[in-house]
Amino acid sequence: MRSEGRMLSLGPRFWGEFSSFLVSWFNKGRFVVSLFQVPMKMPLKKVNLGSRVQEIVEEEEKEEEEEPSLLDLPELALERILERLSPAGLCSMAGVCSSLRVRCRSDHLWEKHLKQKWGRVIGESAYKEWQCHIASSKMPSLLDQRNQKGFMGSLVSMWPFCWFKPKCESRSKPTTCLPVDSIMALYLSLESGKFWFPAQVYNRENGHVGFMLSCYDAQLSYDSKTDTFQARYSPFARQTIEQSIPWERLRAPPVDTPAHVLHTSDCLNDLKPGDHIEIQWRRSKEFPYGWWYAVVGHQELCDGNENRCRCRHDDTVVLEFSQYTPGSRWRQTMINRKDHREVGNEADGFYGGIRKLCKAEEISKWKQLWPNQIVD
């Protein structure tokens, strides 16, 4: 108790620095096994080895029992260490003993890693898809390898060392399996590429001129070897699969509107020249919508002078697609702010719902994707 009291009295600053030191050694694979492995009490069967030999054996057993363990550290220090481990480090640490295995799969540890790496591309629709998969899965855990199929069964092959039974545990004890509804399970499923999740792709088909400054829904799978994604688009699209998509061309869906559903526009009365917007557009009624970037423009008779401009009070709203050359049939369209619904025809496509862009990062993203030259 005195020893523990002295350790706790060292304060959070000491344990923060100490945990950083241990984590750096652990991540580089240079840690001392005896420090991280829970000591085992495995008394040797006493045989007649002679009094002196027996004394030596007993002394070694006593020293082994007194070896320091990671679990002997105060709770704060242990938690600091686990919080600073990488996903692979947590998986390795989980193989030490059952106590650390339970700690290393805690949701609060994996939630940080999930947000840091995947927060930009997975949204509410991805979480819903994951929950549906869990609900439809009959498998009790990720590591019950009996009758495993699909992405659940493949997780073991991704990090095969993650959940092997620690050597210090008896083989007669059952292995604790990873629950399918844990955040760690979701993270590993995304990392392995076996979980196809819904997201949106900017400038689909590798920036094809026909999709410049647009963003379309797709099912995505991650390739950890290349750090890129594979996308599956609607079967009505010209190209249903696209490979090697970088992170920069992905986003989580900003609104919870399915690709075949008209978005309810709640910003029409506020639109004025200079506003940045996204509008749904599809080639025909059978195709899904994509989101297209545009800027609210001035009426034909307006000179653009702020003191004289009355465009914001007009029922007709002009939308400018400046990536197209002036005179192009795709350069401009008009909608009625008082009674806007899907408008268009089979020749020019159909324009749907509108969302106003209020966040600077959203506008900046579209500007980063601007083509090097104007599209005809």
XYZ file of C-alpha atoms in Angstrom:
376
model
C 0.000 0.000 0.000
C 2.831 2.409 0.795
C 4.440 1.645 -2.553
C 1.192 2.287 -4.367
C 0.672 5.515 -2.451
C 4.113 6.764 -3.396
C 3.448 5.913 -7.064
C 0.148 7.792 -7.090
C 1.693 10.824 -5.391
C 4.004 11.360 -8.362
C 1.215 13.194 -10.148
C -0.276 13.201 -13.688
C 2.656 15.020 -15.261
C 5.056 12.243 -14.310
C 2.700 9.530 -15.538
C 2.131 11.406 -18.785
C 5.869 11.500 -19.476
C 6.363 7.955 -18.260
C 3.555 6.627 -20.450
C 5.031 8.433 -23.480
C 8.346 6.717 -22.815
C 6.734 3.276 -22.519
C 4.570 3.794 -25.598
C 7.564 4.835 -27.708
C 9.395 1.690 -26.702
C 6.321 -0.458 -27.211
C 5.598 0.925 -30.694
C 9.215 0.303 -31.705
C 9.074 -3.252 -30.448
C 11.814 -2.730 -27.854
C 9.853 -3.182 -24.661
C 10.838 -5.670 -22.001
C 8.495 -8.627 -22.142
C 8.470 -9.123 -18.403
C 7.122 -5.606 -17.896
C 4.098 -6.069 -20.149
C 3.377 -9.711 -19.520
C 1.449 -10.627 -16.421
C 3.650 -12.887 -14.277
C 2.661 -16.509 -14.236
C 2.501 -18.576 -11.109
C 3.563 -21.945 -12.363
C 5.378 -23.730 -9.496
C 7.532 -26.524 -10.730
C 6.761 -29.986 -9.523
C 9.153 -30.560 -6.710
C 11.439 -33.451 -7.307
C 14.475 -34.642 -5.418
C 17.150 -32.454 -6.997
C 19.227 -32.057 -3.924
C 18.785 -29.436 -1.253
C 20.981 -26.774 -2.877
C 19.455 -27.196 -6.329
C 15.964 -27.081 -4.823
C 16.826 -23.850 -2.993
C 18.006 -22.244 -6.232
C 14.784 -23.256 -8.012
C 12.674 -21.838 -5.203
C 14.635 -18.570 -5.242
C 14.108 -18.215 -9.011
C 10.396 -18.882 -8.603
C 10.201 -16.208 -5.922
C 12.037 -13.672 -8.096
C 9.748 -14.474 -11.008
C 6.662 -13.896 -8.868
C 8.014 -10.515 -7.825
C 8.639 -9.320 -11.400
C 6.872 -6.004 -12.162
C 3.731 -6.137 -14.281
C 2.045 -3.499 -16.400
C -1.090 -4.146 -14.389
C 0.786 -3.097 -11.227
C 0.860 0.482 -12.518
C -1.706 2.973 -11.175
C -4.908 3.193 -13.177
C -4.044 6.651 -14.528
C -0.662 5.558 -15.867
C -2.064 2.424 -17.494
C -4.876 4.393 -19.109
C -2.406 6.984 -20.432
C -0.340 4.235 -22.040
C -3.323 2.602 -23.737
C -4.659 5.953 -24.978
C -1.386 6.670 -26.776
C -1.071 3.330 -28.519
C -1.776 3.014 -32.239
C -4.487 0.579 -33.423
C -1.829 -2.035 -34.165
C -0.284 -1.365 -30.750
C -3.618 -1.911 -29.012
C -4.047 -5.180 -30.867
C -0.574 -6.341 -29.839
C -1.117 -5.303 -26.228
C -4.404 -7.212 -26.201
C -2.474 -10.431 -26.744
C -0.683 -10.168 -23.397
C -3.451 -11.317 -21.067
C -7.225 -11.414 -20.658
C -7.298 -8.294 -18.469
C -5.482 -6.184 -21.069
C -7.539 -7.737 -23.845
C -10.716 -6.405 -22.242
C -9.157 -2.980 -21.724
C -7.681 -2.725 -25.231
C -10.989 -3.243 -26.992
C -12.811 -0.574 -24.983
C -14.944 1.702 -27.140
C -13.471 4.910 -25.710
C -9.990 3.913 -26.945
C -11.130 3.026 -30.460
C -13.549 5.922 -30.819
C -10.589 8.320 -31.029
C -8.883 6.247 -33.748
C -12.146 5.893 -35.676
C -12.743 9.647 -35.635
C -9.158 10.543 -36.540
C -8.911 8.282 -39.576
C -12.484 7.726 -40.731
C -14.424 10.733 -39.452
C -14.117 12.602 -42.754
C -15.696 9.886 -44.877
C -18.192 8.001 -42.735
C -21.429 9.623 -41.702
C -24.810 8.696 -40.323
C -25.635 6.501 -43.314
C -22.468 4.428 -42.787
C -23.314 3.862 -39.124
C -26.842 2.827 -40.083
C -25.443 0.377 -42.624
C -23.145 -1.077 -39.977
C -26.002 -1.490 -37.517
C -28.089 -3.244 -40.167
C -25.256 -5.641 -40.851
C -24.874 -6.404 -37.162
C -28.607 -6.980 -36.814
C -28.654 -9.367 -39.770
C -25.548 -11.261 -38.642
C -26.083 -14.542 -36.841
C -22.440 -14.791 -35.760
C -21.884 -14.227 -32.016
C -18.424 -12.733 -32.419
C -15.737 -11.787 -34.871
C -13.441 -14.557 -33.780
C -15.822 -17.460 -33.664
C -14.416 -19.004 -36.833
C -17.123 -21.597 -37.204
C -19.099 -20.933 -40.377
C -17.578 -17.483 -40.769
C -18.290 -15.801 -44.072
C -17.921 -12.346 -45.530
C -16.074 -9.517 -43.848
C -16.624 -10.828 -40.324
C -14.642 -13.958 -41.070
C -11.859 -12.035 -42.753
C -10.900 -9.890 -39.780
C -8.821 -12.677 -38.275
C -6.615 -12.698 -41.357
C -6.077 -8.945 -41.157
C -4.332 -8.841 -37.785
C -4.042 -12.538 -36.929
C -2.119 -11.839 -33.736
C -4.777 -9.590 -32.267
C -6.923 -11.953 -30.322
C -4.924 -15.127 -29.957
C -5.105 -16.484 -26.444
C -2.170 -15.141 -24.409
C 0.506 -17.666 -23.607
C 0.156 -16.945 -19.930
C -3.438 -18.215 -19.901
C -4.512 -21.780 -19.529
C -5.561 -23.510 -22.729
C -8.585 -24.845 -20.924
C -10.027 -21.335 -20.652
C -12.268 -20.142 -23.514
C -10.986 -17.295 -25.668
C -12.783 -14.004 -25.147
C -14.185 -12.985 -28.519
C -14.534 -9.514 -29.976
C -18.193 -8.346 -29.963
C -19.450 -7.454 -33.425
C -21.084 -4.265 -32.128
C -17.874 -2.774 -30.711
C -16.188 0.271 -32.218
C -13.035 -1.803 -32.617
C -14.978 -4.239 -34.811
C -16.163 -1.369 -37.007
C -12.630 0.050 -37.256
C -11.103 -3.288 -38.249
C -13.899 -3.920 -40.731
C -13.252 -0.590 -42.434
C -9.497 -1.129 -42.360
C -9.758 -4.590 -43.882
C -11.899 -3.306 -46.774
C -14.518 -5.983 -46.241
C -17.156 -3.538 -45.047
C -18.510 -1.530 -47.989
C -19.834 1.726 -46.581
C -21.892 4.519 -48.194
C -20.142 7.825 -48.905
C -19.836 10.338 -51.739
C -17.155 10.756 -54.425
C -16.101 14.091 -55.925
C -15.480 14.233 -59.695
C -16.301 10.576 -60.234
C -14.678 8.434 -62.900
C -11.308 9.980 -62.149
C -12.408 13.518 -62.985
C -14.248 12.689 -66.219
C -15.314 15.897 -67.951
C -18.974 14.853 -67.692
C -18.798 14.851 -63.886
C -16.628 17.886 -63.211
C -17.509 19.606 -59.908
C -20.060 17.008 -58.906
C -20.351 14.575 -56.018
C -22.110 11.195 -56.303
C -23.184 8.524 -53.851
C -21.282 5.247 -53.917
C -20.446 2.168 -51.888
C -16.780 2.278 -50.917
C -14.160 -0.232 -49.833
C -10.721 0.657 -48.458
C -7.451 -0.827 -49.719
C -4.869 -0.507 -46.932
C -2.013 -1.521 -49.244
C -2.468 1.501 -51.525
C -4.312 3.764 -49.044
C -7.023 4.317 -51.662
C -10.635 3.261 -52.209
C -12.732 1.302 -54.650
C -16.198 2.663 -55.470
C -19.341 0.961 -56.742
C -21.849 3.333 -58.317
C -25.463 2.891 -59.309
C -25.937 0.154 -61.942
C -27.543 2.769 -64.198
C -24.280 4.687 -64.387
C -21.914 4.394 -67.316
C -19.125 3.019 -65.176
C -20.195 1.093 -62.106
C -16.723 0.545 -60.550
C -13.845 2.963 -60.026
C -10.454 2.064 -58.552
C -7.679 3.949 -56.724
C -9.742 6.838 -55.356
C -7.709 8.999 -52.926
C -9.044 10.276 -49.621
C -9.218 13.829 -51.000
C -12.066 12.899 -53.343
C -14.336 11.484 -50.650
C -16.745 12.930 -48.151
C -19.459 11.761 -45.791
C -22.949 12.615 -47.115
C -23.788 16.081 -45.735
C -27.539 15.392 -45.734
C -29.535 12.254 -45.085
C -31.233 12.207 -48.501
C -31.009 9.002 -50.593
C -29.653 9.365 -54.120
C -33.024 8.672 -55.772
C -35.025 11.023 -53.502
C -35.675 14.723 -54.108
C -34.034 16.788 -51.376
C -36.299 19.195 -49.512
C -34.883 22.685 -50.069
C -35.111 24.883 -46.982
C -32.891 27.745 -48.134
C -34.700 29.093 -51.207
C -35.997 32.276 -49.578
C -32.506 33.173 -48.371
C -30.631 32.752 -51.660
C -28.926 35.841 -53.058
C -26.227 36.523 -55.680
C -22.832 35.232 -54.597
C -24.160 32.402 -52.454
C -22.503 29.016 -52.962
C -24.874 26.089 -53.350
C -25.119 22.441 -54.305
C -28.034 21.284 -56.433
C -29.228 17.816 -57.275
C -29.058 16.853 -60.943
C -29.669 13.615 -62.836
C -29.510 12.687 -66.479
C -32.904 10.988 -66.556
C -35.600 9.810 -64.188
C -33.969 6.373 -63.903
C -30.595 7.752 -62.768
C -29.665 8.708 -59.204
C -29.053 12.323 -58.303
C -25.584 13.765 -57.941
C -24.746 17.001 -56.123
C -23.373 19.751 -58.380
C -21.592 22.912 -57.311
C -22.935 26.294 -58.459
C -23.071 29.954 -57.443
C -26.185 32.141 -57.353
C -25.940 34.738 -60.129
C -27.638 37.972 -61.126
C -30.659 38.462 -63.344
C -29.930 39.307 -66.972
C -30.969 42.956 -66.577
C -29.090 43.442 -63.298
C -25.697 45.143 -63.504
C -24.514 43.539 -60.286
C -24.288 46.804 -58.341
C -25.046 46.054 -54.687
C -26.949 49.295 -54.198
C -29.300 48.649 -57.111
C -29.486 44.826 -57.155
C -32.951 43.443 -56.453
C -32.215 39.860 -57.448
C -32.661 38.470 -53.941
C -36.292 39.624 -53.986
C -37.083 38.075 -57.377
C -38.944 34.777 -57.489
C -36.552 33.526 -60.158
C -33.110 32.439 -58.962
C -30.224 32.223 -61.450
C -27.691 29.441 -60.863
C -24.268 29.711 -62.529
C -22.077 26.686 -63.303
C -18.899 28.594 -64.084
C -16.886 25.486 -64.907
C -18.644 25.567 -68.307
C -17.931 28.060 -71.075
C -20.322 31.016 -71.537
C -23.061 30.050 -73.971
C -22.975 26.370 -73.032
C -26.389 24.896 -72.298
C -24.908 23.682 -68.972
C -23.626 27.114 -67.953
C -26.814 28.410 -66.358
C -30.226 27.333 -65.147
C -33.110 29.064 -63.359
C -35.419 27.871 -60.621
C -38.466 29.352 -58.899
C -37.854 30.003 -55.240
C -41.591 30.049 -54.421
C -42.555 26.740 -56.005
C -39.369 24.793 -56.696
C -39.635 21.115 -57.468
C -37.748 18.909 -59.867
C -37.537 20.699 -63.203
C -35.992 19.704 -66.529
C -36.340 17.367 -69.477
C -34.704 14.310 -71.049
C -32.406 16.509 -73.139
C -30.947 18.717 -70.401
C -31.485 16.494 -67.391
C -33.460 17.185 -64.251
C -32.587 19.649 -61.479
C -33.673 18.782 -57.947
C -33.212 20.019 -54.393
C -30.784 22.734 -53.285
C -28.610 23.078 -50.197
C -26.838 26.336 -49.376
C -23.163 26.042 -48.416
C -22.507 27.954 -45.202
C -19.240 26.363 -44.077
C -16.009 27.823 -45.423
C -14.379 24.379 -45.641
C -17.120 23.102 -47.946
C -16.683 26.045 -50.313
C -12.899 25.726 -50.149
C -13.135 22.043 -51.069
C -15.034 22.799 -54.277
C -12.509 25.475 -55.215
C -9.671 22.976 -54.740
C -11.408 20.688 -57.238
C -11.778 23.418 -59.850
C -10.680 22.225 -63.324
C -7.516 23.589 -64.902
C -9.514 24.761 -67.905
C -13.155 25.602 -68.553
C -15.310 22.745 -69.841
C -17.168 23.126 -73.132
